[in-house]
Coordinates of C-alpha atoms in Angstrom, one line a residue:
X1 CA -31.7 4.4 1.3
X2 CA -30.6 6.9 -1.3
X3 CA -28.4 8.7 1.4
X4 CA -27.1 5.9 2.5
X5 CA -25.7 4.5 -0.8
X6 CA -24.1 8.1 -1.2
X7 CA -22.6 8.1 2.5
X8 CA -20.4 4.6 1.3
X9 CA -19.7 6.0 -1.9
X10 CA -18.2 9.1 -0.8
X11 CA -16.6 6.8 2.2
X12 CA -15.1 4.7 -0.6
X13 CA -13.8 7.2 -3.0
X14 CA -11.9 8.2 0.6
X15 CA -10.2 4.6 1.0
X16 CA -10.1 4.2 -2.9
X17 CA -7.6 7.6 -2.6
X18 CA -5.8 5.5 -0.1
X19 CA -5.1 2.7 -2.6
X20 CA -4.8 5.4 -5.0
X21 CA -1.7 6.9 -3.1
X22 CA -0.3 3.1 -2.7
X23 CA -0.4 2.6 -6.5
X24 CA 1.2 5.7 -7.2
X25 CA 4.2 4.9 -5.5
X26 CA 4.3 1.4 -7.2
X27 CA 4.9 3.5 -10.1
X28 CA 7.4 5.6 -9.9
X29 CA 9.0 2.8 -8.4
X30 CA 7.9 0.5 -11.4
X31 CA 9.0 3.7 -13.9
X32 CA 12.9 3.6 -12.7
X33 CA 13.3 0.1 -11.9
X34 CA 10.7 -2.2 -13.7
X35 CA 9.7 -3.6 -10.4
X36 CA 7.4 -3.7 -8.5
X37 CA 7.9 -3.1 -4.4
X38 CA 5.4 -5.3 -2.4
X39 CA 6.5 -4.2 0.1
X40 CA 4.7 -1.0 0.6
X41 CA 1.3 -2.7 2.4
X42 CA 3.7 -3.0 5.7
X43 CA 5.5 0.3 5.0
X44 CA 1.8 1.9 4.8
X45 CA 1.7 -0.1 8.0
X46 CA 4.5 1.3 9.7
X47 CA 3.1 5.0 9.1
X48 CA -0.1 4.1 11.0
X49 CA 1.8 2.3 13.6
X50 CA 4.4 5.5 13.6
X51 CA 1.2 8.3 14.3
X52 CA 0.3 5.6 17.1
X53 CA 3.5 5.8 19.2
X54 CA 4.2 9.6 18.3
X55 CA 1.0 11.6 18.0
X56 CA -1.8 10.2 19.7
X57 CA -3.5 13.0 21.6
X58 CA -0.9 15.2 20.7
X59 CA -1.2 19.0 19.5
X60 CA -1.4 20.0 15.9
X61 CA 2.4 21.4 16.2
X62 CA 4.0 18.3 17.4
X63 CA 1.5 16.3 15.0
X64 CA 2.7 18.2 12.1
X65 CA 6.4 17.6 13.1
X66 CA 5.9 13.4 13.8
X67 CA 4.6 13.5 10.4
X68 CA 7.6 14.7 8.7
X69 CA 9.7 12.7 10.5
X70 CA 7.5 9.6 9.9
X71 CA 7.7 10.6 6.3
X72 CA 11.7 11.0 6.1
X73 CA 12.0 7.5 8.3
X74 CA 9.7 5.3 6.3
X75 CA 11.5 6.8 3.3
X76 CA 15.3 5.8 4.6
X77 CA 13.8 2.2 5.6
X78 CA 12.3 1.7 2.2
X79 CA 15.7 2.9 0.6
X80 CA 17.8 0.8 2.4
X81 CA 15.2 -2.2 1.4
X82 CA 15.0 -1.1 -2.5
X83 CA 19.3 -1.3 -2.1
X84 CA 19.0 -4.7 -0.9
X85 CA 16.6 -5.4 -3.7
X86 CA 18.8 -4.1 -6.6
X87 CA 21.7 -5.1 -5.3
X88 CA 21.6 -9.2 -7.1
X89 CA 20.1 -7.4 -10.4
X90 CA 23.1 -5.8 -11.0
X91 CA 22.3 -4.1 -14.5
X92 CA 19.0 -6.0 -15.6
X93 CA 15.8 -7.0 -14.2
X94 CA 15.1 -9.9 -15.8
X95 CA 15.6 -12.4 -13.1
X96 CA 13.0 -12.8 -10.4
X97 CA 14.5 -12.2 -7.3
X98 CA 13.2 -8.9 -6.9
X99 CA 10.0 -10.7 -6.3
X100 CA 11.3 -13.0 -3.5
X101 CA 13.2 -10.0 -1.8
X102 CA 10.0 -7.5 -2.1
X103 CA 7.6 -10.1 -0.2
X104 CA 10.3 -11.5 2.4
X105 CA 10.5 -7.7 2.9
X106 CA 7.0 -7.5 3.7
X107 CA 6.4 -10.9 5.7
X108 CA 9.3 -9.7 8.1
X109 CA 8.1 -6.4 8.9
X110 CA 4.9 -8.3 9.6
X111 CA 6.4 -10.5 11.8
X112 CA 8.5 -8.1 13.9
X113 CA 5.6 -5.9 14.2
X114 CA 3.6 -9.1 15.1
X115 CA 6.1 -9.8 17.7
X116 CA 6.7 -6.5 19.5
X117 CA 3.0 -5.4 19.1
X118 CA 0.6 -8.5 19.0
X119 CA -2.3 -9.4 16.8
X120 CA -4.0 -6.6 18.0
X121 CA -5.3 -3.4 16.2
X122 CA -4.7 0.1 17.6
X123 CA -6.7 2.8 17.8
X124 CA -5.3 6.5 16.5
X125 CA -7.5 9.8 17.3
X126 CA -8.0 12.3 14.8
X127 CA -6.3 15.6 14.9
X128 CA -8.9 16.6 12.4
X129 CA -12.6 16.9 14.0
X130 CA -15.1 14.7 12.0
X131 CA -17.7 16.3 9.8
X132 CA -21.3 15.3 8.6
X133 CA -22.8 14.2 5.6
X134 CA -26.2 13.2 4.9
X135 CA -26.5 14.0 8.7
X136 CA -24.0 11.2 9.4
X137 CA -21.1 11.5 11.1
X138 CA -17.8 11.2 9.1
X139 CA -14.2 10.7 10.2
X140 CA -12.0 13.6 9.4
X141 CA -9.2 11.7 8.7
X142 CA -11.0 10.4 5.0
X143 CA -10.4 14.0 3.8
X144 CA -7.3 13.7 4.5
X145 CA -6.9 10.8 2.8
X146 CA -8.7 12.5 -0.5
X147 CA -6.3 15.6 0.1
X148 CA -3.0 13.3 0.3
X149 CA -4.1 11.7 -3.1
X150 CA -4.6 14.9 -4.8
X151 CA -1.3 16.8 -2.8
X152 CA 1.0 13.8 -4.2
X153 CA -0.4 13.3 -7.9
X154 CA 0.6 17.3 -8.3
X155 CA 3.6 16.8 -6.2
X156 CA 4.8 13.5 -8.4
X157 CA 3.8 15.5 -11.2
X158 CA 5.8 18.3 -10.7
X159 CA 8.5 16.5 -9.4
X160 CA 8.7 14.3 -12.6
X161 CA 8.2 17.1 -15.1
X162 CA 10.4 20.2 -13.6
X163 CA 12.9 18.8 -11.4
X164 CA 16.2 18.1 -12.9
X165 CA 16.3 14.8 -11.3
X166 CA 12.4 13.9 -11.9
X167 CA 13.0 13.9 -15.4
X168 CA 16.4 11.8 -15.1
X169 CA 13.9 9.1 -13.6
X170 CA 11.2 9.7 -16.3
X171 CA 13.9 9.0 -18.7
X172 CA 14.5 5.6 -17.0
X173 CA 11.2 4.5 -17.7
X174 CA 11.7 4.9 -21.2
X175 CA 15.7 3.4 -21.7
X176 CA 17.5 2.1 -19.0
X177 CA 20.4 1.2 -21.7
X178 CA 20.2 5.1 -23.0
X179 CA 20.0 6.6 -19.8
X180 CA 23.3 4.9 -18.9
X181 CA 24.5 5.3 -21.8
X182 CA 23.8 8.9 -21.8
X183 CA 25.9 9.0 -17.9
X184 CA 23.1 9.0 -15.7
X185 CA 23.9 7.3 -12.5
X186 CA 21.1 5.1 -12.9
X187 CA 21.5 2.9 -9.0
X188 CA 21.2 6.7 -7.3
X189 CA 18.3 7.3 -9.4
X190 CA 16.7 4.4 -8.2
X191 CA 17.1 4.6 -4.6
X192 CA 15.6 7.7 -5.1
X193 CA 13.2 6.7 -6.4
X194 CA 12.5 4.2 -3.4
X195 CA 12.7 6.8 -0.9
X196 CA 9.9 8.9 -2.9
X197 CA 7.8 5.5 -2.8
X198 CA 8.5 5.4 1.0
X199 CA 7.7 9.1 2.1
X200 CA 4.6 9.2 0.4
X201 CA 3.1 5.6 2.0
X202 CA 5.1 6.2 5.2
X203 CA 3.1 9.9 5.5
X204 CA -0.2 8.8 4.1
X205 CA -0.2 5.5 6.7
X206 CA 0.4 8.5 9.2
X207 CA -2.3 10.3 7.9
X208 CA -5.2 8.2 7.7
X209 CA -4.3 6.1 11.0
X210 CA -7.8 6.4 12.7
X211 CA -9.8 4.9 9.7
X212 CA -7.4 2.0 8.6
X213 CA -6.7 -1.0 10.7
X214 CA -3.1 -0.5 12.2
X215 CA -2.5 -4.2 12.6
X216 CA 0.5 -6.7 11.9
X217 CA -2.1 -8.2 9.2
X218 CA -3.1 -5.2 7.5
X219 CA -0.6 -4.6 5.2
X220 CA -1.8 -7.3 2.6
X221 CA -5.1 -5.9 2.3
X222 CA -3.6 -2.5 1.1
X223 CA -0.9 -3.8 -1.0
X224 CA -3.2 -5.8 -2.7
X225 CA -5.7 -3.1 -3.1
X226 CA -3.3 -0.7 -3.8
X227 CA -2.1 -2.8 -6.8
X228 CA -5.2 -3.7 -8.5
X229 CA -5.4 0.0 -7.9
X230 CA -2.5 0.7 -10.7
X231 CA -3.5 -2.5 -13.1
X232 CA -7.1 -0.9 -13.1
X233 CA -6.0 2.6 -14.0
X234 CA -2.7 1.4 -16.2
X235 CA 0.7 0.4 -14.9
X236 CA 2.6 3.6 -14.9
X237 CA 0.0 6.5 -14.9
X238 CA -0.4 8.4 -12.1
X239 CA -3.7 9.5 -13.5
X240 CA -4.9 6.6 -13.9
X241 CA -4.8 5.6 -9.8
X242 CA -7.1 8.7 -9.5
X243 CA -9.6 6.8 -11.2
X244 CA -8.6 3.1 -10.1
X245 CA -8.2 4.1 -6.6
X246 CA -11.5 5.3 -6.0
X247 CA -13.1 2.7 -8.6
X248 CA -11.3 0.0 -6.3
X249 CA -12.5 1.6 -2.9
X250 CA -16.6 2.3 -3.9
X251 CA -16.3 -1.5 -4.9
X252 CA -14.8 -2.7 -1.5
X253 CA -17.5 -0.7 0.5
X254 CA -20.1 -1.3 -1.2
X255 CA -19.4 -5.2 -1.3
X256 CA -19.2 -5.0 2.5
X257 CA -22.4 -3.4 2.9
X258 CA -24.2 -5.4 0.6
X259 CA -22.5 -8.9 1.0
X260 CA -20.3 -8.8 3.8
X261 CA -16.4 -7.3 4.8
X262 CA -15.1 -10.5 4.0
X263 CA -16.1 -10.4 0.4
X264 CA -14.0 -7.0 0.2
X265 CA -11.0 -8.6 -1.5
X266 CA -12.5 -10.7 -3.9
X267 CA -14.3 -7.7 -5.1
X268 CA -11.4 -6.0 -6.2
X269 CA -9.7 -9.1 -7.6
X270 CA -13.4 -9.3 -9.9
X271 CA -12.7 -5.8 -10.6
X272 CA -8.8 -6.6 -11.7
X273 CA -10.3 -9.8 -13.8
X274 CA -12.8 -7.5 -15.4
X275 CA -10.5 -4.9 -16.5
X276 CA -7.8 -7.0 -17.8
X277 CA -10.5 -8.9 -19.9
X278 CA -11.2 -6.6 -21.9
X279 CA -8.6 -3.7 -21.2
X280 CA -5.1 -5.4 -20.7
X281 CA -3.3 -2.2 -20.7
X282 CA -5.6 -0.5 -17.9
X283 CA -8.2 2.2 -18.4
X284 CA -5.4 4.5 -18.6
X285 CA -2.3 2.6 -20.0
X286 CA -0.7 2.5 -23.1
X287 CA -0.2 -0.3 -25.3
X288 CA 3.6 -1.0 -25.5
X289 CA 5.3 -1.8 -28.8
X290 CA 7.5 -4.6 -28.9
X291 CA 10.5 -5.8 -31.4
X292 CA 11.4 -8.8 -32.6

């Protein structure tokens, strides 16, 4: 009983660090633009459905190179979308039709993929041999998932620290008026910004293919999950989705082995509730001041 408990944990904290990896590129979105791209379930999406068509029972080599050029497609795609998205906000993003653009985004890409594919879910095989635990038999592709979470958090954190034009988008989040103000070309930044979002849910959804469902459907399971994610750990901290992520993920699995797969989603909707109850700002956010 013991080992079993410990097998869905551990199997958990692997698709927690999926949701993890969705959440944090919600906000480096969220950090330059002060949106929030719900999009990204269906771009996730795409990645699996990308490592479907290109590297099924393919070699390590040409797996390696699909990858990157899943990556660097999903991230064009979602630049062109965050374009379209900006595009009516001109300077400000106080109206709301970033909302209506993300999710039309989203129910379209489902829709073509429902189209060309069916309502079927595909089957991806592993380029990384399965390991036990517990004597159980473990997909390899859930360390891959806990290795993408880690390799991203360093890489974003890197990126947003060192890099000329990391800390140009860091200073978004802070001023948008004194970042223009200051002549940083502020659309650029944010298209950037998009394409970052993009390659890291467009490789990850490659990644993890043979333990996600690579369905039309799928993609509001992980956007959802992927955004309690970031509200859980606070809006804005990438360490904070180390924690959410996994939180969000050990809840899930263990709701479906207790109670039932169906049950998953209202789990981490309790989870969200609970959190915000009594920790608006996330377990690692920051209260914002406010003038008036």
């Amino acid at each position: 009983m013991l080992s079993e408990i410990l097998i869905i944990v551990i199997r958990g904290i692997a698709i927690g660090s999926i949701f993890a990896t969705i959440a944090m590129s919600f906000n480096i979105v969220h950090g330059a633009t002060n949106i929030f791209n719900f999009a990204q379930g269906n771009m996730f999406i795409l990645g699996g459905f990308a490592a479907y068509f290109l590297a099924n029972q393919v070699g390590l080599g040409q797996w390696s190179l699909m990858l990157l050029l899943t990556g660097l497609g999903i991230a064009a795609v979602v630049a062109v979308q965050g374009y379209i998205t900006l595009l009516p906000l001109r300077s400000s993003v106080e109206q709301d039709s970033w909302l209506i653009s993300t999710v039309s985004v989203s129910v379209i890409v489902a829709a073509l993929l429902m189209i060309t594919q069916g309502p079927f879910a595909y089957s991806v095989q592993s380029v990384v041999p399965s390991f036990r635990i517990f004597g159980t038999r473990t997909p390899g592709a859930y360390a891959l998932a806990i290795a993408a979470m880690i390799f991203w958090f360093f890489a974003l954190r890197y990126f947003l620290r060192r890099t000329f034009i990391g800390l140009a988008i860091s200073a978004l989040s802070q001023d948008f008026d004194a970042a223009r103000a200051a002549g940083l070309p502020v659309r650029r930044l944010q298209l950037i910004s998009f394409a970052i979002s993009g390659l890291m849910v467009g490789t990850v959804g490659f990644l993890v293919a043979p333990v996600i469902s690579v369905s039309p459907d799928a993609g509001l399971k992980y956007v959802l999950n992927g955004f309690v994610a970031a509200v859980v750990g606070g809006i804005g901290s990438n360490a904070g989705t180390l924690i959410g992520g996994p939180l969000v993920g050990v809840v899930a699995m263990l709701t479906a082995y207790k109670v039932g797969g169906a049950y998953q989603d209202l789990a981490s909707l309790l989870v969200l509730v609970l959190i915000l109850m009594f920790r608006p700002q996330g377990l690692f956010g920051r209260v914002g001041a406010r003038r008036v």
